[in-house]
Amino acid sequence: MVDWSGGNDTGPTPRKDAIWACIVRNGKALDPEYLRNRQIAEQRLDALIRAELKAGRRLLLGFDFPFGYPCGFARAMTGTDDPLALWDWFDQHVEDSPKANNRFDLAGRINLQFGGRGPFWMNGLRRDIDGLPRTKSDYSNPFPNRRAVETLAKGSFTCWQMAGVGAVGGQVMMGLPVLNRLRHRFAGQISVWPFEPLDKPVSFVEIWPSLTLGAPPEGRIKDDWQVEQVALTLSGLTEQELDAQLNVSAAEEGWILGVPQDKPNVTPPPLRNDCFALPAGVNWTPVDEALACLRDRLHPITASETMALTKACGRVLAGDVVARRSNPPQPNTAVDGYGFAGPVADGPQIMPLIDGRAAAGIPFDGDVPEGRALRVLTGAALPAGVDTVILEEDVTVKDGHIAFLGPLKKGANTRRAGEDVAAGDVALAAGRRLTPADLALLSAVGIAEVNVRKPLRVAVVSTGDELVEAGESAGPGQIFDANRPMLLSLIERMGFVPVDMGRVSDDRDALRNRLDQAAEQADVILTSGGASAGDEDHVSALLRQAGAMQHWRIALKPGRPLALGLWSGVPVFGLPGNPVAAMVCTLIFARPALGLMSGEGWAEPQGFEVPAAFEKRKKPGRREYLRARMRDGRAEVFHSEGSGRISGLSWAEGLVEIEDGARHVKPGDMVRFLPYGSFGL
Ligand code: AMP
Ligand code: MG
């Protein structure tokens, strides 16, 4: 691993911000090397590559500068998108010697091709350079400021900044020609990642030590320590783990090894105008048919974004998450005890103990010879020579020996590497709404950032001339708005973002305005009231005028018709005004539809078959949902089925679902109970 530098030779004394390199071979680091200038570094790399090729070994060479520039630059300079053509270009134009180089002049010359105010900026020299701004005050960049990977790697510098602490611009310019010469000198033996398939003995990869490493230990030069750490970490990866990290596509700009690559952010296509059209000729649509219709027509409508895993609980994964590291990463002991090579035969056993021990995070450095045992503590990596562990409770220790009774199978009391999750496996699939346990799982396999959907924003509007806000004074004929607080909190509990759009009277213009506002602020609109076909039912009327409304007459109790439509492309669920029906329709219809639009897929509530504690006769032709709760292992239902009885909704802890056909339920018969929790509440 090489820490590069764009600066000049300052002499033989090792110092920071110079070129440093460290070789790790078979897991052991050689002393880091101080390479005082690029000419020496190039000779050293040349000799290393030559020696390794001769010995028939493979070499992963990492350099801490971008292998490509933000997209568009390669084409502007060379006429092709091929970043290696840009390498050739810099190779031809860079002049470099231990005491001087032309990087600032070259940056200025390039800038002049684009108007002289960018893309490069900052001049590290005293003399002014035509075309190279000293500060960003008059800066203008015709290209993106950052590569895609740099938007994910927080704290990274852009390759346009030519000077200043941490700036990488000079390093790129002064590094690419060296790599380019090596690439041509050893043609056919070197692959450049991620532009070329890694099928050659030598691979060049881009690294960025500060991505994961902080300050060095006291007394150590940062660059010297960092190259050693990166080399050790990379050499400690399994082939699968390294493979998972190398598996990125970044055609033009290159990528930093170790930054997880997420699916690009996409804005999903809008819903189709006819998405709520029901099959013609059906008068009362069965619940399952209506649900199948929503399931077929709707799709995710939220864009994705990348965020820290620690902040992502409750968010929906936009893509599969692949484990970057196995869990456990190496074979280890599951108990406190003594480790040795298994298996062990039947009968009493005595084994000499060797000095030392292995504990979690403090591996034993050495081999455990055949026939001997080592003290091991839970979580410790199994040292060479140990594959089996005996529980400390089953052992007598005396005079440097352990005694115990066999037999013991090989592998007893140990955990295999990757037995939980293997690197490269899909740890969690797209659509997963992240739970606290998921955060543990993803952390364990090395995921710090996830690509998730933006939360679905759901607007709630209550309609009706009779409505006033609880707490206000209510005149005769007025009632308090009960639906809005309920719907807003249902939305929130189900994992979406509620947007309160207030109450609106039964006035077409007012409702039209409110729907316009809601459509601007939210991804979906829920209205309650005014959804039937009556005179005052303005939600239906407006949606019908807008041309994208469907009246859904669903064979369902409780629930009058649902009005579904698109308002300025935003789906509207016109729920019944009746609070009981509004809640049931939200749980049964809106919730799976919202889930689908939010990217989590179609979620069926998980019900349980339980004995009924009630009797009920039901006619065929529609499905019924009864307010219910479990007591003593049986489902009770609310004493009244009156759809105005809000107290029953509150009394209940779930719904009993009775199928579409005729049924006579007697106490003790099995019925399907859907706890509120099964709707994500
Ligand atoms: P509608 O669907 O507008 O005909 O309303 C059906 C019934 O639900 C009427 O009795 C309304 O007063 C009542 N209702 C409508 N909206 C609400 C609300 N937000 N809170 C409580 N009751 C409501
Ligand atoms: Mg009304």
mmCIF file of N, CA, C and O in Angstrom, residues 413-469:
data_model
loop_
_atom_site.group_PDB
_atom_site.id
_atom_site.type_symbol
_atom_site.label_atom_id
_atom_site.label_comp_id
_atom_site.label_asym_id
_atom_site.label_seq_id
_atom_site.Cartn_x
_atom_site.Cartn_y
_atom_site.Cartn_z
ATOM 1 N N ASN A 413 -18.052 -26.760 20.486
ATOM 2 C CA ASN A 413 -17.992 -25.470 21.199
ATOM 3 C C ASN A 413 -17.272 -24.358 20.431
ATOM 4 O O ASN A 413 -16.757 -23.416 21.037
ATOM 5 N N THR A 414 -17.217 -24.485 19.119
ATOM 6 C CA THR A 414 -16.623 -23.412 18.321
ATOM 7 C C THR A 414 -17.662 -22.900 17.328
ATOM 8 O O THR A 414 -18.670 -23.563 17.075
ATOM 9 N N ARG A 415 -17.393 -21.713 16.820
ATOM 10 C CA ARG A 415 -18.252 -21.156 15.773
ATOM 11 C C ARG A 415 -17.425 -21.070 14.503
ATOM 12 O O ARG A 415 -16.301 -20.586 14.529
ATOM 13 N N ARG A 416 -18.015 -21.533 13.398
ATOM 14 C CA ARG A 416 -17.318 -21.460 12.110
ATOM 15 C C ARG A 416 -17.340 -20.024 11.595
ATOM 16 O O ARG A 416 -18.311 -19.296 11.827
ATOM 17 N N ALA A 417 -16.294 -19.658 10.858
ATOM 18 C CA ALA A 417 -16.292 -18.336 10.208
ATOM 19 C C ALA A 417 -17.481 -18.287 9.264
ATOM 20 O O ALA A 417 -17.738 -19.239 8.527
ATOM 21 N N GLY A 418 -18.236 -17.211 9.322
ATOM 22 C CA GLY A 418 -19.356 -17.041 8.394
ATOM 23 C C GLY A 418 -20.520 -17.971 8.644
ATOM 24 O O GLY A 418 -21.410 -18.081 7.809
ATOM 25 N N GLU A 419 -20.563 -18.670 9.792
ATOM 26 C CA GLU A 419 -21.683 -19.603 10.002
ATOM 27 C C GLU A 419 -23.001 -18.843 10.142
ATOM 28 O O GLU A 419 -24.058 -19.367 9.851
ATOM 29 N N ASP A 420 -22.919 -17.611 10.563
ATOM 30 C CA ASP A 420 -24.126 -16.786 10.667
ATOM 31 C C ASP A 420 -24.418 -16.160 9.305
ATOM 32 O O ASP A 420 -25.431 -16.438 8.677
ATOM 33 N N VAL A 421 -23.497 -15.323 8.833
ATOM 34 C CA VAL A 421 -23.628 -14.697 7.514
ATOM 35 C C VAL A 421 -22.249 -14.723 6.869
ATOM 36 O O VAL A 421 -21.259 -14.405 7.532
ATOM 37 N N ALA A 422 -22.190 -15.112 5.593
ATOM 38 C CA ALA A 422 -20.906 -15.120 4.891
ATOM 39 C C ALA A 422 -20.750 -13.830 4.102
ATOM 40 O O ALA A 422 -21.737 -13.297 3.576
ATOM 41 N N ALA A 423 -19.533 -13.323 4.024
ATOM 42 C CA ALA A 423 -19.266 -12.131 3.218
ATOM 43 C C ALA A 423 -19.753 -12.396 1.801
ATOM 44 O O ALA A 423 -19.549 -13.482 1.263
ATOM 45 N N GLY A 424 -20.396 -11.401 1.220
ATOM 46 C CA GLY A 424 -20.905 -11.555 -0.141
ATOM 47 C C GLY A 424 -22.348 -12.026 -0.176
ATOM 48 O O GLY A 424 -23.015 -11.907 -1.197
ATOM 49 N N ASP A 425 -22.856 -12.560 0.939
ATOM 50 C CA ASP A 425 -24.268 -12.958 0.996
ATOM 51 C C ASP A 425 -25.152 -11.714 1.091
ATOM 52 O O ASP A 425 -24.716 -10.687 1.618
ATOM 53 N N VAL A 426 -26.381 -11.839 0.626
ATOM 54 C CA VAL A 426 -27.344 -10.765 0.863
ATOM 55 C C VAL A 426 -27.762 -10.856 2.327
ATOM 56 O O VAL A 426 -28.383 -11.827 2.746
ATOM 57 N N ALA A 427 -27.369 -9.869 3.103
ATOM 58 C CA ALA A 427 -27.702 -9.883 4.535
ATOM 59 C C ALA A 427 -29.162 -9.484 4.721
ATOM 60 O O ALA A 427 -29.881 -10.088 5.506
ATOM 61 N N LEU A 428 -29.606 -8.476 3.982
ATOM 62 C CA LEU A 428 -31.013 -8.073 4.012
ATOM 63 C C LEU A 428 -31.408 -7.633 2.603
ATOM 64 O O LEU A 428 -30.623 -7.002 1.899
ATOM 65 N N ALA A 429 -32.622 -7.980 2.231
ATOM 66 C CA ALA A 429 -33.050 -7.717 0.858
ATOM 67 C C ALA A 429 -33.754 -6.366 0.747
ATOM 68 O O ALA A 429 -34.276 -5.834 1.729
ATOM 69 N N ALA A 430 -33.756 -5.848 -0.478
ATOM 70 C CA ALA A 430 -34.482 -4.613 -0.780
ATOM 71 C C ALA A 430 -35.905 -4.737 -0.261
ATOM 72 O O ALA A 430 -36.506 -5.803 -0.331
ATOM 73 N N GLY A 431 -36.445 -3.636 0.270
ATOM 74 C CA GLY A 431 -37.822 -3.651 0.741
ATOM 75 C C GLY A 431 -37.934 -3.854 2.236
ATOM 76 O O GLY A 431 -38.998 -3.659 2.812
ATOM 77 N N ARG A 432 -36.832 -4.238 2.863
ATOM 78 C CA ARG A 432 -36.860 -4.480 4.302
ATOM 79 C C ARG A 432 -37.009 -3.155 5.054
ATOM 80 O O ARG A 432 -36.268 -2.203 4.797
ATOM 81 N N ARG A 433 -37.980 -3.075 5.950
ATOM 82 C CA ARG A 433 -38.059 -1.901 6.829
ATOM 83 C C ARG A 433 -37.178 -2.205 8.022
ATOM 84 O O ARG A 433 -37.425 -3.167 8.753
ATOM 85 N N LEU A 434 -36.119 -1.420 8.191
ATOM 86 C CA LEU A 434 -35.072 -1.768 9.151
ATOM 87 C C LEU A 434 -35.564 -1.709 10.593
ATOM 88 O O LEU A 434 -36.192 -0.744 11.017
ATOM 89 N N THR A 435 -35.256 -2.773 11.322
ATOM 90 C CA THR A 435 -35.608 -2.881 12.735
ATOM 91 C C THR A 435 -34.330 -2.717 13.560
ATOM 92 O O THR A 435 -33.223 -2.766 13.014
ATOM 93 N N PRO A 436 -34.466 -2.545 14.869
ATOM 94 C CA PRO A 436 -33.256 -2.479 15.704
ATOM 95 C C PRO A 436 -32.372 -3.710 15.511
ATOM 96 O O PRO A 436 -31.144 -3.604 15.436
ATOM 97 N N ALA A 437 -32.966 -4.890 15.394
ATOM 98 C CA ALA A 437 -32.173 -6.107 15.201
ATOM 99 C C ALA A 437 -31.425 -6.059 13.868
ATOM 100 O O ALA A 437 -30.289 -6.531 13.757
ATOM 101 N N ASP A 438 -32.053 -5.466 12.861
ATOM 102 C CA ASP A 438 -31.387 -5.349 11.557
ATOM 103 C C ASP A 438 -30.137 -4.469 11.662
ATOM 104 O O ASP A 438 -29.138 -4.693 10.973
ATOM 105 N N LEU A 439 -30.205 -3.449 12.518
ATOM 106 C CA LEU A 439 -29.040 -2.577 12.688
ATOM 107 C C LEU A 439 -27.883 -3.373 13.295
ATOM 108 O O LEU A 439 -26.720 -3.187 12.927
ATOM 109 N N ALA A 440 -28.210 -4.287 14.195
ATOM 110 C CA ALA A 440 -27.167 -5.152 14.761
ATOM 111 C C ALA A 440 -26.577 -6.040 13.671
ATOM 112 O O ALA A 440 -25.353 -6.148 13.524
ATOM 113 N N LEU A 441 -27.454 -6.642 12.885
ATOM 114 C CA LEU A 441 -26.988 -7.555 11.832
ATOM 115 C C LEU A 441 -26.088 -6.823 10.837
ATOM 116 O O LEU A 441 -24.982 -7.281 10.517
ATOM 117 N N LEU A 442 -26.543 -5.679 10.349
ATOM 118 C CA LEU A 442 -25.765 -4.980 9.324
ATOM 119 C C LEU A 442 -24.448 -4.449 9.901
ATOM 120 O O LEU A 442 -23.412 -4.487 9.226
ATOM 121 N N SER A 443 -24.471 -3.980 11.132
ATOM 122 C CA SER A 443 -23.220 -3.531 11.743
ATOM 123 C C SER A 443 -22.243 -4.697 11.829
ATOM 124 O O SER A 443 -21.057 -4.549 11.535
ATOM 125 N N ALA A 444 -22.748 -5.868 12.225
ATOM 126 C CA ALA A 444 -21.872 -7.026 12.408
ATOM 127 C C ALA A 444 -21.184 -7.427 11.108
ATOM 128 O O ALA A 444 -20.095 -7.990 11.134
ATOM 129 N N VAL A 445 -21.817 -7.156 9.976
ATOM 130 C CA VAL A 445 -21.198 -7.533 8.712
ATOM 131 C C VAL A 445 -20.534 -6.327 8.036
ATOM 132 O O VAL A 445 -20.238 -6.344 6.845
ATOM 133 N N GLY A 446 -20.318 -5.267 8.818
ATOM 134 C CA GLY A 446 -19.455 -4.183 8.346
ATOM 135 C C GLY A 446 -20.148 -3.094 7.562
ATOM 136 O O GLY A 446 -19.494 -2.315 6.873
ATOM 137 N N ILE A 447 -21.470 -2.991 7.669
ATOM 138 C CA ILE A 447 -22.193 -1.965 6.903
ATOM 139 C C ILE A 447 -22.375 -0.720 7.775
ATOM 140 O O ILE A 447 -22.941 -0.805 8.860
ATOM 141 N N ALA A 448 -21.902 0.414 7.283
ATOM 142 C CA ALA A 448 -22.048 1.651 8.056
ATOM 143 C C ALA A 448 -23.027 2.606 7.397
ATOM 144 O O ALA A 448 -23.563 3.496 8.033
ATOM 145 N N GLU A 449 -23.258 2.403 6.096
ATOM 146 C CA GLU A 449 -24.192 3.274 5.380
ATOM 147 C C GLU A 449 -25.126 2.418 4.545
ATOM 148 O O GLU A 449 -24.723 1.372 4.042
ATOM 149 N N VAL A 450 -26.360 2.872 4.414
ATOM 150 C CA VAL A 450 -27.321 2.103 3.635
ATOM 151 C C VAL A 450 -28.045 3.001 2.642
ATOM 152 O O VAL A 450 -28.210 4.195 2.868
ATOM 153 N N ASN A 451 -28.427 2.374 1.535
ATOM 154 C CA ASN A 451 -29.219 3.079 0.537
ATOM 155 C C ASN A 451 -30.682 2.778 0.840
ATOM 156 O O ASN A 451 -31.099 1.625 0.771
ATOM 157 N N VAL A 452 -31.405 3.814 1.226
ATOM 158 C CA VAL A 452 -32.791 3.612 1.664
ATOM 159 C C VAL A 452 -33.724 4.519 0.876
ATOM 160 O O VAL A 452 -33.290 5.484 0.244
ATOM 161 N N ARG A 453 -35.000 4.178 0.930
ATOM 162 C CA ARG A 453 -36.006 5.026 0.299
ATOM 163 C C ARG A 453 -36.251 6.268 1.145
ATOM 164 O O ARG A 453 -36.221 6.194 2.368
ATOM 165 N N LYS A 454 -36.537 7.357 0.473
ATOM 166 C CA LYS A 454 -37.036 8.509 1.226
ATOM 167 C C LYS A 454 -38.383 8.094 1.818
ATOM 168 O O LYS A 454 -39.124 7.341 1.203
ATOM 169 N N PRO A 455 -38.701 8.598 3.003
ATOM 170 C CA PRO A 455 -39.975 8.176 3.613
ATOM 171 C C PRO A 455 -41.164 8.663 2.790
ATOM 172 O O PRO A 455 -41.123 9.749 2.211
ATOM 173 N N LEU A 456 -42.200 7.826 2.749
ATOM 174 C CA LEU A 456 -43.417 8.181 2.016
ATOM 175 C C LEU A 456 -44.185 9.226 2.819
ATOM 176 O O LEU A 456 -44.486 9.018 3.994
ATOM 177 N N ARG A 457 -44.495 10.335 2.185
ATOM 178 C CA ARG A 457 -45.223 11.404 2.879
ATOM 179 C C ARG A 457 -46.706 11.272 2.564
ATOM 180 O O ARG A 457 -47.092 11.239 1.393
ATOM 181 N N VAL A 458 -47.506 11.193 3.602
ATOM 182 C CA VAL A 458 -48.933 10.945 3.421
ATOM 183 C C VAL A 458 -49.736 12.096 4.035
ATOM 184 O O VAL A 458 -49.679 12.323 5.244
ATOM 185 N N ALA A 459 -50.455 12.821 3.180
ATOM 186 C CA ALA A 459 -51.262 13.947 3.650
ATOM 187 C C ALA A 459 -52.623 13.444 4.117
ATOM 188 O O ALA A 459 -53.167 12.490 3.564
ATOM 189 N N VAL A 460 -53.146 14.082 5.152
ATOM 190 C CA VAL A 460 -54.461 13.719 5.681
ATOM 191 C C VAL A 460 -55.351 14.964 5.693
ATOM 192 O O VAL A 460 -54.961 16.001 6.224
ATOM 193 N N VAL A 461 -56.529 14.842 5.063
ATOM 194 C CA VAL A 461 -57.505 15.946 5.016
ATOM 195 C C VAL A 461 -58.851 15.417 5.499
ATOM 196 O O VAL A 461 -59.280 14.363 5.053
ATOM 197 N N SER A 462 -59.486 16.142 6.400
ATOM 198 C CA SER A 462 -60.857 15.788 6.786
ATOM 199 C C SER A 462 -61.816 16.691 6.037
ATOM 200 O O SER A 462 -61.569 17.893 5.918
ATOM 201 N N THR A 463 -62.901 16.133 5.544
ATOM 202 C CA THR A 463 -63.889 16.968 4.857
ATOM 203 C C THR A 463 -65.238 16.882 5.556
ATOM 204 O O THR A 463 -65.597 15.847 6.097
ATOM 205 N N GLY A 464 -65.956 17.951 5.536
ATOM 206 C CA GLY A 464 -67.314 17.967 6.082
ATOM 207 C C GLY A 464 -67.631 19.291 6.739
ATOM 208 O O GLY A 464 -66.830 19.797 7.519
ATOM 209 N N ASP A 465 -68.820 19.860 6.390
ATOM 210 C CA ASP A 465 -69.267 21.129 6.976
ATOM 211 C C ASP A 465 -69.499 21.010 8.476
ATOM 212 O O ASP A 465 -69.454 22.004 9.200
ATOM 213 N N GLU A 466 -69.762 19.768 8.924
ATOM 214 C CA GLU A 466 -70.147 19.576 10.321
ATOM 215 C C GLU A 466 -68.948 19.534 11.263
ATOM 216 O O GLU A 466 -69.114 19.520 12.476
ATOM 217 N N LEU A 467 -67.728 19.529 10.716
ATOM 218 C CA LEU A 467 -66.568 19.250 11.568
ATOM 219 C C LEU A 467 -66.007 20.494 12.244
ATOM 220 O O LEU A 467 -65.872 21.541 11.627
ATOM 221 N N VAL A 468 -65.681 20.359 13.538
ATOM 222 C CA VAL A 468 -64.876 21.364 14.233
ATOM 223 C C VAL A 468 -63.772 20.627 14.971
ATOM 224 O O VAL A 468 -63.829 19.416 15.152
ATOM 225 N N GLU A 469 -62.772 21.412 15.370
ATOM 226 C CA GLU A 469 -61.618 20.827 16.045
ATOM 227 C C GLU A 469 -61.956 20.563 17.514
ATOM 228 O O GLU A 469 -62.565 21.424 18.155
#
